[in-house]
Coordinates of C-alpha atoms in Angstrom, one line a residue:
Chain A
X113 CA 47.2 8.1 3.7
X114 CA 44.1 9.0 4.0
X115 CA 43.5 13.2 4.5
X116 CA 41.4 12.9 8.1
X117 CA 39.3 15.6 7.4
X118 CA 38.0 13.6 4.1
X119 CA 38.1 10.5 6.2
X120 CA 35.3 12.0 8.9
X121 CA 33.3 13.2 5.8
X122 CA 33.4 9.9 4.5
X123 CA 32.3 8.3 7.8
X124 CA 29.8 11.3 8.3
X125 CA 28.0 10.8 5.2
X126 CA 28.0 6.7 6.0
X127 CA 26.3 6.8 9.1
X128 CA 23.8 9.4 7.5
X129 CA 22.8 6.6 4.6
X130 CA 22.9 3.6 7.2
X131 CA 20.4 5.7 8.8
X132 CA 18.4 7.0 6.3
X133 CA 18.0 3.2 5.0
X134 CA 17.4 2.1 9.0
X135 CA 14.5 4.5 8.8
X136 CA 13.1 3.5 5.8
X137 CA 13.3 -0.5 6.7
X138 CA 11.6 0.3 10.3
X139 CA 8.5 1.3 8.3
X140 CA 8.4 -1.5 5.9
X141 CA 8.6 -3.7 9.0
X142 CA 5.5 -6.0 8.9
X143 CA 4.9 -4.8 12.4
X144 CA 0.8 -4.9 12.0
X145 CA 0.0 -5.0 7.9
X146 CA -3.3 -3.7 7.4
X147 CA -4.1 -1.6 10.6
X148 CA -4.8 1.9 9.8
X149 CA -2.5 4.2 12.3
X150 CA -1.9 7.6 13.1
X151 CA 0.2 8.8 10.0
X152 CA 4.1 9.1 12.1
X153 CA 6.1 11.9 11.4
X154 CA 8.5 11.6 8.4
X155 CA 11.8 10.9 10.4
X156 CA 13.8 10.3 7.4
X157 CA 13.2 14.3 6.2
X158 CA 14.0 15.2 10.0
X159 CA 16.7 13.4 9.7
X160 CA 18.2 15.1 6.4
X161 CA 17.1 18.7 7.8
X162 CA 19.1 17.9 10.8
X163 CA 22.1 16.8 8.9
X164 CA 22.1 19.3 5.9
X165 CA 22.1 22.4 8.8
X166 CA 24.9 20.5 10.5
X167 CA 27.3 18.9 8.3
X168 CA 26.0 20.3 5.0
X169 CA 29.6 18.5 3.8
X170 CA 28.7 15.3 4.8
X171 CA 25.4 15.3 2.7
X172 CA 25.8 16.0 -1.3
X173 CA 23.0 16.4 -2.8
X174 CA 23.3 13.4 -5.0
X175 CA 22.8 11.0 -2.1
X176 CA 20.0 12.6 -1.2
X177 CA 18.1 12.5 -4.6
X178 CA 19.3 8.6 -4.7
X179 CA 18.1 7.9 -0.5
X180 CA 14.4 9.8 -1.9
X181 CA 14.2 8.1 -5.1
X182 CA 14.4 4.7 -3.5
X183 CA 12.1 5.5 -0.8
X184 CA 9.8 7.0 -3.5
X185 CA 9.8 3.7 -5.3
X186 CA 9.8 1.3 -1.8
X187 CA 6.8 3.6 -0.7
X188 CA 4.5 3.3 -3.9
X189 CA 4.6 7.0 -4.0
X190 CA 4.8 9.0 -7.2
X191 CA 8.4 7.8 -8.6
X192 CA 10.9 11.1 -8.5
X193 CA 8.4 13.5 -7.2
X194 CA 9.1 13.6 -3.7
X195 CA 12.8 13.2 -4.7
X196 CA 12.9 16.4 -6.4
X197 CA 11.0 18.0 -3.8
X198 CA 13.4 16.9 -1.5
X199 CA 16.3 18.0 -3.0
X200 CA 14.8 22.0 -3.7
X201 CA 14.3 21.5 0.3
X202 CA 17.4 20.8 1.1
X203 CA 19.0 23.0 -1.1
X204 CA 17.1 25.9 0.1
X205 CA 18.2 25.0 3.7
X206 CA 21.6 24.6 2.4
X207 CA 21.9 28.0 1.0
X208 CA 20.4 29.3 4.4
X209 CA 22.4 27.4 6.7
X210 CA 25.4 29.8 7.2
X211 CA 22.7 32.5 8.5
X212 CA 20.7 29.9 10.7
X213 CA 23.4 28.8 12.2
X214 CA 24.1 32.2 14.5
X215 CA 20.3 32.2 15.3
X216 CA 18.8 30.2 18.5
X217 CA 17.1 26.7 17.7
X218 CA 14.1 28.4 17.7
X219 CA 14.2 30.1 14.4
X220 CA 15.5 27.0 13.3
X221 CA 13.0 25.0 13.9
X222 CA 10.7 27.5 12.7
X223 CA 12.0 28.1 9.6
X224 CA 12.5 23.8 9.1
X225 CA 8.3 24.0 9.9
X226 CA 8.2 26.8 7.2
X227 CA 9.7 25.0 4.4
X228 CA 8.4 21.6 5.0
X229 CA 4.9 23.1 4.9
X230 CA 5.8 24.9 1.7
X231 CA 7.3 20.9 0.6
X232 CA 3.6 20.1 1.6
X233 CA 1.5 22.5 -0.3
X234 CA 4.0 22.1 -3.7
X235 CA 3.3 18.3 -3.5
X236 CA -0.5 18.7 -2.9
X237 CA -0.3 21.1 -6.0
X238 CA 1.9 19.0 -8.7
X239 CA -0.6 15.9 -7.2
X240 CA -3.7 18.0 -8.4
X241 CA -2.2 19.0 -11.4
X242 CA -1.5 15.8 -13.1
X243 CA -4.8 14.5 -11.4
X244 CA -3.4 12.1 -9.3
X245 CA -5.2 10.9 -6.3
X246 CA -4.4 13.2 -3.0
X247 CA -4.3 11.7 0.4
X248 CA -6.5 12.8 3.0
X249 CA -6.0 16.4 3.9
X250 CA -6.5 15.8 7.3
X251 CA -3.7 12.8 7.6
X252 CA -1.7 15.0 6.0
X253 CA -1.7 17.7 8.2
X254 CA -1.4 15.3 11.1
X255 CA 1.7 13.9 9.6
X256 CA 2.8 18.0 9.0
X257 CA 2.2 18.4 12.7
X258 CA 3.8 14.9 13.9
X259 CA 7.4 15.8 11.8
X260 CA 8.1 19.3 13.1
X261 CA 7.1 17.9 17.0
X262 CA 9.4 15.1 15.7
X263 CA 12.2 17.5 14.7
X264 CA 13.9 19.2 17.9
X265 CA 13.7 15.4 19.0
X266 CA 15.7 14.2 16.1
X267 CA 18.2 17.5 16.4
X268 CA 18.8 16.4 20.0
X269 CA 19.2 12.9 19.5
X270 CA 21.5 13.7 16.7
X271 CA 23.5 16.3 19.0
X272 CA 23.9 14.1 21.8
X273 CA 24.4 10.6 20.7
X274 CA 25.9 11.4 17.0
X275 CA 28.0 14.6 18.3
X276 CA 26.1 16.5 15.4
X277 CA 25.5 19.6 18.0
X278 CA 24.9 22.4 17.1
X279 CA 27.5 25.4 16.4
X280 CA 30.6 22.9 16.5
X281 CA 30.6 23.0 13.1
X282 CA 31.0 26.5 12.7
X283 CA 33.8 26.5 14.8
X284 CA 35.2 23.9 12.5
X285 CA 35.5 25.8 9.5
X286 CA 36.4 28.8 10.8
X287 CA 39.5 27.9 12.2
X288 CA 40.5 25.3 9.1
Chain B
X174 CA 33.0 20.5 -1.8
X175 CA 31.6 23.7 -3.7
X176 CA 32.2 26.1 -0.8
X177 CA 35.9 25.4 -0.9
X178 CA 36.5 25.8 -4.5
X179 CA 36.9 28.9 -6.3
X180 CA 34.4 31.4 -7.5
X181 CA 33.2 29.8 -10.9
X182 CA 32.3 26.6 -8.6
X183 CA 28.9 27.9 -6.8
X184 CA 27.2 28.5 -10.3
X185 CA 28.8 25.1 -11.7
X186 CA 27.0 23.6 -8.6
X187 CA 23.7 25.6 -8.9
X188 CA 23.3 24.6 -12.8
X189 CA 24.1 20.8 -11.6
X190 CA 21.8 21.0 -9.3
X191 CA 19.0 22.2 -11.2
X192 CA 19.9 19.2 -13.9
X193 CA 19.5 17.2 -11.3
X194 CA 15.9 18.2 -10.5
X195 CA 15.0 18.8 -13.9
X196 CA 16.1 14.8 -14.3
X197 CA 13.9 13.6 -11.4
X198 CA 11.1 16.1 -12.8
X199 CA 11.4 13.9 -16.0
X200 CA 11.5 10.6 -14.1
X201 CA 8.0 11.6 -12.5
X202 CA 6.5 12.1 -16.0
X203 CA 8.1 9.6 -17.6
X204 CA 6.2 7.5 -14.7
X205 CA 3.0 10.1 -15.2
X206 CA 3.1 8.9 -19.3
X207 CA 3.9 5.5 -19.3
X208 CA 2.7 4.7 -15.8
X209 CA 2.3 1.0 -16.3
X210 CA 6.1 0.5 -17.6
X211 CA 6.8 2.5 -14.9
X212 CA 5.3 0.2 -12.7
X213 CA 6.5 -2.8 -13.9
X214 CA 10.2 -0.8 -13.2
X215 CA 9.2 -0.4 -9.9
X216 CA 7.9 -4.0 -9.2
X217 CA 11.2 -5.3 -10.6
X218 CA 13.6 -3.0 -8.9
X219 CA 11.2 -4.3 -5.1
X220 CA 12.1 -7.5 -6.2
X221 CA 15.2 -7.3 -6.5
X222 CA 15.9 -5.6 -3.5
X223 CA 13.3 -6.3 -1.0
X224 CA 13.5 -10.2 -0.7
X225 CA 17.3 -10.3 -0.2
X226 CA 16.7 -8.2 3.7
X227 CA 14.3 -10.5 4.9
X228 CA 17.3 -11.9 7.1
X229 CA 16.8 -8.7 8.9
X230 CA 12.9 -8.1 8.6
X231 CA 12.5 -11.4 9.7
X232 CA 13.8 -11.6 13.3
X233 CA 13.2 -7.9 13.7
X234 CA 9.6 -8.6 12.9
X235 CA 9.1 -11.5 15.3
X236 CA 10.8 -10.1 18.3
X237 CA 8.7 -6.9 18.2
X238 CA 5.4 -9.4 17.9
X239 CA 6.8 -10.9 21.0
X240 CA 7.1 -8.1 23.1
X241 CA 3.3 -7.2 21.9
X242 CA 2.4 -10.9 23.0
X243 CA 4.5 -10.4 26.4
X244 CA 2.1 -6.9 26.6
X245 CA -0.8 -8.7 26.1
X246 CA 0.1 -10.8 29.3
X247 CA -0.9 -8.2 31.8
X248 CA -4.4 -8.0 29.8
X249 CA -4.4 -11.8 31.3
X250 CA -7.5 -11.9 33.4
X251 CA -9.9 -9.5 31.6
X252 CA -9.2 -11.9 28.5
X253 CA -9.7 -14.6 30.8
X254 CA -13.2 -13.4 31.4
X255 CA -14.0 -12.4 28.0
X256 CA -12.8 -15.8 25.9
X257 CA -15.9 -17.5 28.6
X258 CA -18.6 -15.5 27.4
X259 CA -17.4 -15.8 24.1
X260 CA -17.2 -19.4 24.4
X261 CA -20.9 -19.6 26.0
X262 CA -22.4 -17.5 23.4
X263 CA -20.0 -20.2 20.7
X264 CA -21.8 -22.8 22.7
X265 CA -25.5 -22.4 20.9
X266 CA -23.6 -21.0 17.4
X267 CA -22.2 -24.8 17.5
X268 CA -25.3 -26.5 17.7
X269 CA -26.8 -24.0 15.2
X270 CA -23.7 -24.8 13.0
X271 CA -24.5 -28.2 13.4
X272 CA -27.9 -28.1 11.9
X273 CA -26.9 -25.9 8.8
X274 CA -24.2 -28.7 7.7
X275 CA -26.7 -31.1 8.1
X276 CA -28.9 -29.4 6.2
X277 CA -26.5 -28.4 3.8
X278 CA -25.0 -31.0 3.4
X279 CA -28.9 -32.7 2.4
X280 CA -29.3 -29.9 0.1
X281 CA -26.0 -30.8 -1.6
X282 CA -26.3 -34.2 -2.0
X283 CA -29.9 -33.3 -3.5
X284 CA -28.6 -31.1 -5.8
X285 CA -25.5 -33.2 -6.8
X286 CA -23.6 -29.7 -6.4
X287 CA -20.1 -29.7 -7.2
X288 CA -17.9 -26.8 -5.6
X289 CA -16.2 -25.1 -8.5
X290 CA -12.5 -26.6 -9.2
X291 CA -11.5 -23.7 -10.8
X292 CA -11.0 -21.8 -6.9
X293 CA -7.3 -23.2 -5.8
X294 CA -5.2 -20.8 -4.4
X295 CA -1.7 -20.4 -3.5
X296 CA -0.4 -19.0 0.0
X297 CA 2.0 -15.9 0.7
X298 CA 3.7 -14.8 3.8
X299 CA 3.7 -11.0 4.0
X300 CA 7.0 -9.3 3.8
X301 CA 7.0 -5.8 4.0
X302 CA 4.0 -3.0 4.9
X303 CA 3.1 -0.2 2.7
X304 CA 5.7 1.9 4.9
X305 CA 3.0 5.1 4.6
X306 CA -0.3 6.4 6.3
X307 CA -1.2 7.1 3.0
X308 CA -1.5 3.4 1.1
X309 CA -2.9 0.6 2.5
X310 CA -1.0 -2.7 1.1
X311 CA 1.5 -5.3 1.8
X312 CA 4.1 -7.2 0.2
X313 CA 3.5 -11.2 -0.6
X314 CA 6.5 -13.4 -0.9
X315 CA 4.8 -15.1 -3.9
X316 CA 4.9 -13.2 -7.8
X317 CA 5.3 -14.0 -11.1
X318 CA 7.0 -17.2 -10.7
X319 CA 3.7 -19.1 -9.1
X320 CA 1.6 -18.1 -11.6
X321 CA 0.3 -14.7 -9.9
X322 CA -1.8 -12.7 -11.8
X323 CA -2.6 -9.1 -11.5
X324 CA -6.3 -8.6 -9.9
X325 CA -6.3 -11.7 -8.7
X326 CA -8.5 -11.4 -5.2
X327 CA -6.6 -12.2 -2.2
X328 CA -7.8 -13.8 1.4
X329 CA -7.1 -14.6 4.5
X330 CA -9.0 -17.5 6.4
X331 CA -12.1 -15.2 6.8
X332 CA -12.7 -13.1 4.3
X333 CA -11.2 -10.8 1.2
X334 CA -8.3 -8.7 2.2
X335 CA -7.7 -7.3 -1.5
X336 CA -6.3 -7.9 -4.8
X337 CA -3.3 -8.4 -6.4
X338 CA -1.8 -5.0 -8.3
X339 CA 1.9 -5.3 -9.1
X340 CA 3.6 -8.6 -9.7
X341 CA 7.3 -8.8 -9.5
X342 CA 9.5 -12.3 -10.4
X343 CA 9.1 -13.7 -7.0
X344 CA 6.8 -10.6 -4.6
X345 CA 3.3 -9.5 -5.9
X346 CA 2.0 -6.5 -4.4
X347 CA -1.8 -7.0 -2.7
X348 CA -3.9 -3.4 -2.1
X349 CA -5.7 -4.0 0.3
X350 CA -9.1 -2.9 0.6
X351 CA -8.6 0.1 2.8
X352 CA -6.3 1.7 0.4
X353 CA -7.8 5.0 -1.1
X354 CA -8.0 3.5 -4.3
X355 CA -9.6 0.4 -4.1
X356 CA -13.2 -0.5 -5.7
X357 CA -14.8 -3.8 -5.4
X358 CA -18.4 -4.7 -6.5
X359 CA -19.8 -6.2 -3.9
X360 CA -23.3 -7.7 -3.2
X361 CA -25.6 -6.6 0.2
X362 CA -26.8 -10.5 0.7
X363 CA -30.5 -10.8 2.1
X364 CA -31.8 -7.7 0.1
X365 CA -29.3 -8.9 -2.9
X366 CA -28.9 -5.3 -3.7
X367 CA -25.2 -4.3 -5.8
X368 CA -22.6 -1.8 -4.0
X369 CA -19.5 -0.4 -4.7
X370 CA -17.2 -0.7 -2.0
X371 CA -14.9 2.2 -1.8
X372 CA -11.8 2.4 0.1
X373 CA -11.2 5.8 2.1
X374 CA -7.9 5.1 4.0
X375 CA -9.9 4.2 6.9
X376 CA -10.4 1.2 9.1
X377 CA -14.6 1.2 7.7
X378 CA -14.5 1.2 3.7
X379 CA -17.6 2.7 2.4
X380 CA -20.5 1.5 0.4
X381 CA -21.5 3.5 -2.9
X382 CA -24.2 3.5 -5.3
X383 CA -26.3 1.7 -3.7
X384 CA -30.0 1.5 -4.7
X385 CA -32.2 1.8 -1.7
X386 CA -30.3 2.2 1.3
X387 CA -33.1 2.5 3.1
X388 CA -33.2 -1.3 2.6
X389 CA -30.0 -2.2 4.1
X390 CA -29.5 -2.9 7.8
X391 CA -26.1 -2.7 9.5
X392 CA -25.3 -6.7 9.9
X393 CA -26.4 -7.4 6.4
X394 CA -23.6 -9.4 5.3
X395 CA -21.8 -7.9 2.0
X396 CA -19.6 -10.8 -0.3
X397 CA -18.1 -10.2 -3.8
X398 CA -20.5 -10.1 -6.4
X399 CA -18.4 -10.8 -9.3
X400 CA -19.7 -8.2 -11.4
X401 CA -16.6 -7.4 -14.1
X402 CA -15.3 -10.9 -14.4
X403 CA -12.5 -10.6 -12.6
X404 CA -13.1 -11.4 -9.1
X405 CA -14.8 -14.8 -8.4
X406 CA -18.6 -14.3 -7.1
X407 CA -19.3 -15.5 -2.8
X408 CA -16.1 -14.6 -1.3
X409 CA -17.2 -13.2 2.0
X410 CA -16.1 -9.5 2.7
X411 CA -17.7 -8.4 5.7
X412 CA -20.8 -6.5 7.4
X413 CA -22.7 -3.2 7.0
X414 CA -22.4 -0.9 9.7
X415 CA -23.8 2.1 10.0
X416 CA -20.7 4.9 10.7
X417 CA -21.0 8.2 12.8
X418 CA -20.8 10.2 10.1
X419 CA -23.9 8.7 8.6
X420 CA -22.3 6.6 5.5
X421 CA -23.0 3.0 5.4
X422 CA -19.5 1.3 5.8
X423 CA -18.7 -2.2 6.3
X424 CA -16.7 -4.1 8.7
X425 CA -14.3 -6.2 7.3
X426 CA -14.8 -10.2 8.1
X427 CA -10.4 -10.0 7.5
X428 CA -8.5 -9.8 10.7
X429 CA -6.7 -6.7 9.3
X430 CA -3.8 -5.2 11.7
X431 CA -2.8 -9.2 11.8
X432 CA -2.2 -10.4 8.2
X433 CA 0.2 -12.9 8.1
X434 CA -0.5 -15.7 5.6
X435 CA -2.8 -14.8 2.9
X436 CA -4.4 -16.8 0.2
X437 CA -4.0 -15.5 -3.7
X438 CA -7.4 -17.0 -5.6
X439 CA -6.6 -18.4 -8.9
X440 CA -9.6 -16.9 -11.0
X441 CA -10.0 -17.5 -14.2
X442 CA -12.6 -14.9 -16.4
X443 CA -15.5 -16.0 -16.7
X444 CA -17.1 -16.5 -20.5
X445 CA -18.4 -13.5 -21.6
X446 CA -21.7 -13.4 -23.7
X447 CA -20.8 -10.9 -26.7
X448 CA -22.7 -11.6 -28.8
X449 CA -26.2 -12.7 -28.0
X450 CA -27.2 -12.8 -31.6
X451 CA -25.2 -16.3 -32.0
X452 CA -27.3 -17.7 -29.6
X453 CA -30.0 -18.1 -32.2
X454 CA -28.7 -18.7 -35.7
X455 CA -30.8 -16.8 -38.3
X456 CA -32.5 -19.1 -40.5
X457 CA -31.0 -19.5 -43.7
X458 CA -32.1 -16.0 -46.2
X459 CA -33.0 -18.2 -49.3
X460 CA -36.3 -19.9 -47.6
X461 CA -38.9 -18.2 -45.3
X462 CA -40.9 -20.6 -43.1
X463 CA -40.8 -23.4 -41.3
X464 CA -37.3 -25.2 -41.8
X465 CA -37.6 -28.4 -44.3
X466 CA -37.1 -31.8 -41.4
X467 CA -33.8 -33.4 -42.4
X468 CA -34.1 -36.1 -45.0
X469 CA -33.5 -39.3 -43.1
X470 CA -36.9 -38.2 -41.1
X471 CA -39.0 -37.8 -43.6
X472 CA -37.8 -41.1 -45.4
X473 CA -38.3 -43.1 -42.3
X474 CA -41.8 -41.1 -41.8
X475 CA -42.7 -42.4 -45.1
X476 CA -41.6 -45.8 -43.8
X477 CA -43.9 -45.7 -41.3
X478 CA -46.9 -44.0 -42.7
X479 CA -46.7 -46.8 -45.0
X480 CA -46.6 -48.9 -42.2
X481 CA -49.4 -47.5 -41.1
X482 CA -51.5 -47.6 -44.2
X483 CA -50.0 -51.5 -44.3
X484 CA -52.0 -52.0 -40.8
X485 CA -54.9 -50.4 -42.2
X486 CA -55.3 -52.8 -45.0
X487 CA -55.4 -55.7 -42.4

C-alpha cells in the first residue's frame, strides 16, 4: 500500500503541474493574435510562490526548473534563463518559508513583491549583459505591478478552493 | 524530502541545487553561442509538442470568440448605424473603384503586363499566440513540410502581417511586425521616399531613417520596397500617421487583434547584379580599336560591293 502521506504529496505536486501547464496553455490560446494588451501578471510565478510557501514538499525543485524551461522555450524567451532565475527564487523563498510562515500575510506578500523585483532587475541585468534585446521598461514594470496585485488573489484562491491555507501546514508537520 | 533526512542531507541538496542552476546557466549560453541551433531545438521541440493540443486549443478558442461575438450583440444598434454610413461613404468608393479597373485594366492590356507567377502562396491557420506582452508573433499550422522558408513575408487579405522566423516540420513561426525586433524596408508611395519600419511592441510601428520627413503626410500609403531581396516589392503595409509623441508611425492595413488565416508568400531572391563589370566584356588585350566584323560579313560585303561595281559597269 501506498504510505498516505506520500500519496497526498503525489497528488499535491499533480495538481500543481496540471496547473502550471493550464496556465501556460491559457496564454498560448489564440484568443486575439496580434493585438497588443496590457502585459497580465505572471500567474504561473504566483502560482509557484504560493505553493513553495505552502507545501514546499509538494514542489521539488526539479519540477520547477522542468515547468520554466518549457515555458521558457513555448514563450520564445531566452532558453534556461528565466528557469534558473526561477529556481534561485524559489529556493530563496524555500529557505525562508519556516520564518514567513508565523508572520501575517502581509509580510508575505511583501517579501514575495521583494524578491520578484530582485527576479526583475537580475534578468534586466544578464539581458544587458549578453546584449540581448530588453523589453520595454515600462511594460515591464506594469507586468511587476499586475503579478504582486495578482498574488494575495492567487494565495486566496489557492486557500479556499485548493485547501492550500495558510498555517495548516505547520500544523501538519509539527504534530507528524 | 531533504528536511526529513539527516544532517549531511541539506548540504547534499544545496550542492544539487546549485548544479542544477549552473546546468540551466549553461543551457542559456549554449543558446547565447550557438543561437541558431538553439533555435532550430526549440522550433523542433514546438513542433512536437504544440500541434498534438490543438484538440484543446481548438474548442477553447472558439467558444471564447463566441462569447466575444454574443458581447458584441448589445453593441447591436450603434453598429447598426455605423455599417450605413460606412456603406454611403462605400457607395462613391465603388464607382471610383469602377473607373480605376477600367482604367487599369486599359493600361494592362496596353502594356501586355503579366502579373508575376512567381507570387503563390500557401495558407495557415494560427495555432498558438506569442503567450507574452513582450513578443509579438503567432504560430502557423504550416512548416517545413509545405515548403516554408524562413523570411518568407506573410499576409493576411489586406496587407503584410510579418515574416516567417522559425520553421518547424509542420508549424513555422511568423513575427509579426509589432514585435520589438522586426525591420522591414518599406517604401512611402507618392513621395517614393525609403523607410525602415521598426517594430516597438506597440500597436503603431515606427518609421526610421527616413529622408525628408518633412515630405511625408500621415495617409501616405507605405508598401514593401523590396530592398534586400528577400521580401517581394508592392505588398501593401499600411498608412503614415502621425503619433502623439511626434514619431511618424504607420497604421497597419492587417486586421491585427483578428488574424486567423494568413498567407505565406513564396518569394524567390531576386538576381543579384555582382558584378557589373560582366555586363560589358573587355575587348580582347591583343588588339586595340575597333573590333575586326566577323568574316562571313565582310565576304558577303565584298559580294555586294562587287555587285555594286557590276551595276556600275551597266
Amino acid at each position: 500500500m501506498i504510505d498516505p502521506a506520500r500519496r497526498r504529496r503525489f497528488l499535491g505536486q499533480a495538481l500543481f503541474v496540471a496547473l502550471f501547464l493550464a496556465i501556460l496553455f491559457w496564454r498560448l490560446l489564440p484568443l486575439a493574435p496580434g493585438r497588443i494588451g496590457w502585459p497580465g501578471p505572471d500567474l504561473a510565478l504566483c502560482l509557484v510562490l504560493v505553493w513553495v510557501l505552502r507545501r514546499p514538499e509538494q514542489v521539488p525543485v526539479a519540477t520547477i526548473a522542468a515547468l520554466f524551461l518549457i515555458e521558457d522555450i513555448l514563450l520564445m524567451r531566452p532558453i534556461g534563463l528565466g528557469a534558473a532565475l526561477a529556481v534561485i527564487v524559489t529556493e530563496a523563498a524555500r529557505k525562508r518559508e519556516p520564518h514567513w510562515r508565523e508572520l501575517p500575510f502581509m509580510v508575505e506578500w511583501l517579501r514575495v513583491a521583494t524578491l520578484l523585483a530582485l527576479m526583475m532587475v537580475a534578468n534586466r541585468v544578464l539581458l544587458a549583459v549578453f546584449f540581448l534585446p530588453l523589453p520595454p521598461f515600462g511594460q515591464v514594470i506594469l507586468q511587476f505591478i499586475a503579478t504582486i496585485a495578482a498574488y494575495p488573489l492567487v494565495a486566496g484562491l489557492a486557500g479556499w478552493a485548493l485547501g492550500l491555507p495558510r498555517g495548516r501546514a505547520e500544523r501538519d508537520t509539527r504534530h507528524r | 524530502m531533504a528536511r526529513k533526512g539527516p544532517d549531511y542531507a541539506a548540504p547534499v541538496r544545496r550542492i544539487l541545487v546549485s548544479l542544477l542552476v549552473l546546468v540551466l546557466l549553461a543551457v542559456f549560453l549554449f543558446w547565447q553561442i550557438d543561437s541558431p541551433r538553439a533555435e532550430r531545438m526549440r522550433a523542433a521541440f514546438i513542433d512536437r509538442f504544440v500541434p498534438s493540443f490543438d484538440w484543446v486549443m481548438a474548442p477553447v478558442t472558439k467558444l471564447s470568440r463566441m462569447v466575444s461575438g454574443f458581447q458584441s450583440y448589445a453593441r447591436l444598434y450603434e453598429q447598426n448605424q455605423e455599417l450605413r454610413r460606412e456603406l454611403q461613404k462605400m457607395a462613391a468608393w465603388k464607382e471610383a473603384a469602377v473607373q480605376l479597373e477600367q482604367e487599369n485594366a486599359k493600361l494592362l492590356a496596353q502594356n501586355n503586363v503579366r502579373i508575376d507567377p512567381a507570387l503563390t502562396s500557401v495558407s495557415g491557420v494560427v495555432l498558438t499566440d506569442s503567450g507574452t506582452a513582450f513578443r509579438q508573433s503567432v504560430l502557423l499550422n504550416v512548416g517545413a513540410r509545405d515548403g516554408i522558408l524562413d523570411g518568407w513575408a506573410t499576409m493576411d487579405g489586406l496587407g503584410l502581417v510579418g515574416r516567417i522566423s522559425g520553421v518547424g516540420q509542420t508549424t513555422s513561426r511568423v513575427m509579426l511586425l509589432t514585435d520589438p525586433s522586426s525591420r522591414i524596408p518599406v517604401t512611402i508611395l507618392p513621395s517614393g521616399q525609403h523607410a525602415l519600419l521598426t517594430g516597438d511592441n506597440t500597436a503603431l510601428p515606427a518609421l526610421d531613417f527616413i529622408e525628408s520627413p518633412e515630405n511625408l503626410r500621415p495617409g501616405d500609403r507605405v508598401i514593401s520596397s523590396g530592398d534586400g531581396g528577400v521580401f517581394p516589392p508592392g505588398l501593401p503595409v499600411g498608412q503614415v500617421a502621425l503619433a502623439s509623441d511626434g514619431r511618424l508611425r504607420v497604421r497597419l492595413a492587417a486586421d491585427y487583434g483578428r488574424l486567423e488565416f494568413l498567407r505565406v508568400l513564396r518569394s524567390h531572391p531576386a538576381e543579384q547584379l555582382s558584378d557589373t563589370g560582366l555586363l560589358i566584356p573587355p575587348p580582347p588585350a591583343d588588339f586595340i580599336g575597333p573590333p575586326l566584323p566577323p568574316l562571313a560579313d565582310m565576304q558577303a560585303a565584298g559580294e555586294n560591293s562587287e555587285a555594286a561595281a557590276g551595276a556600275g559597269d551597266d
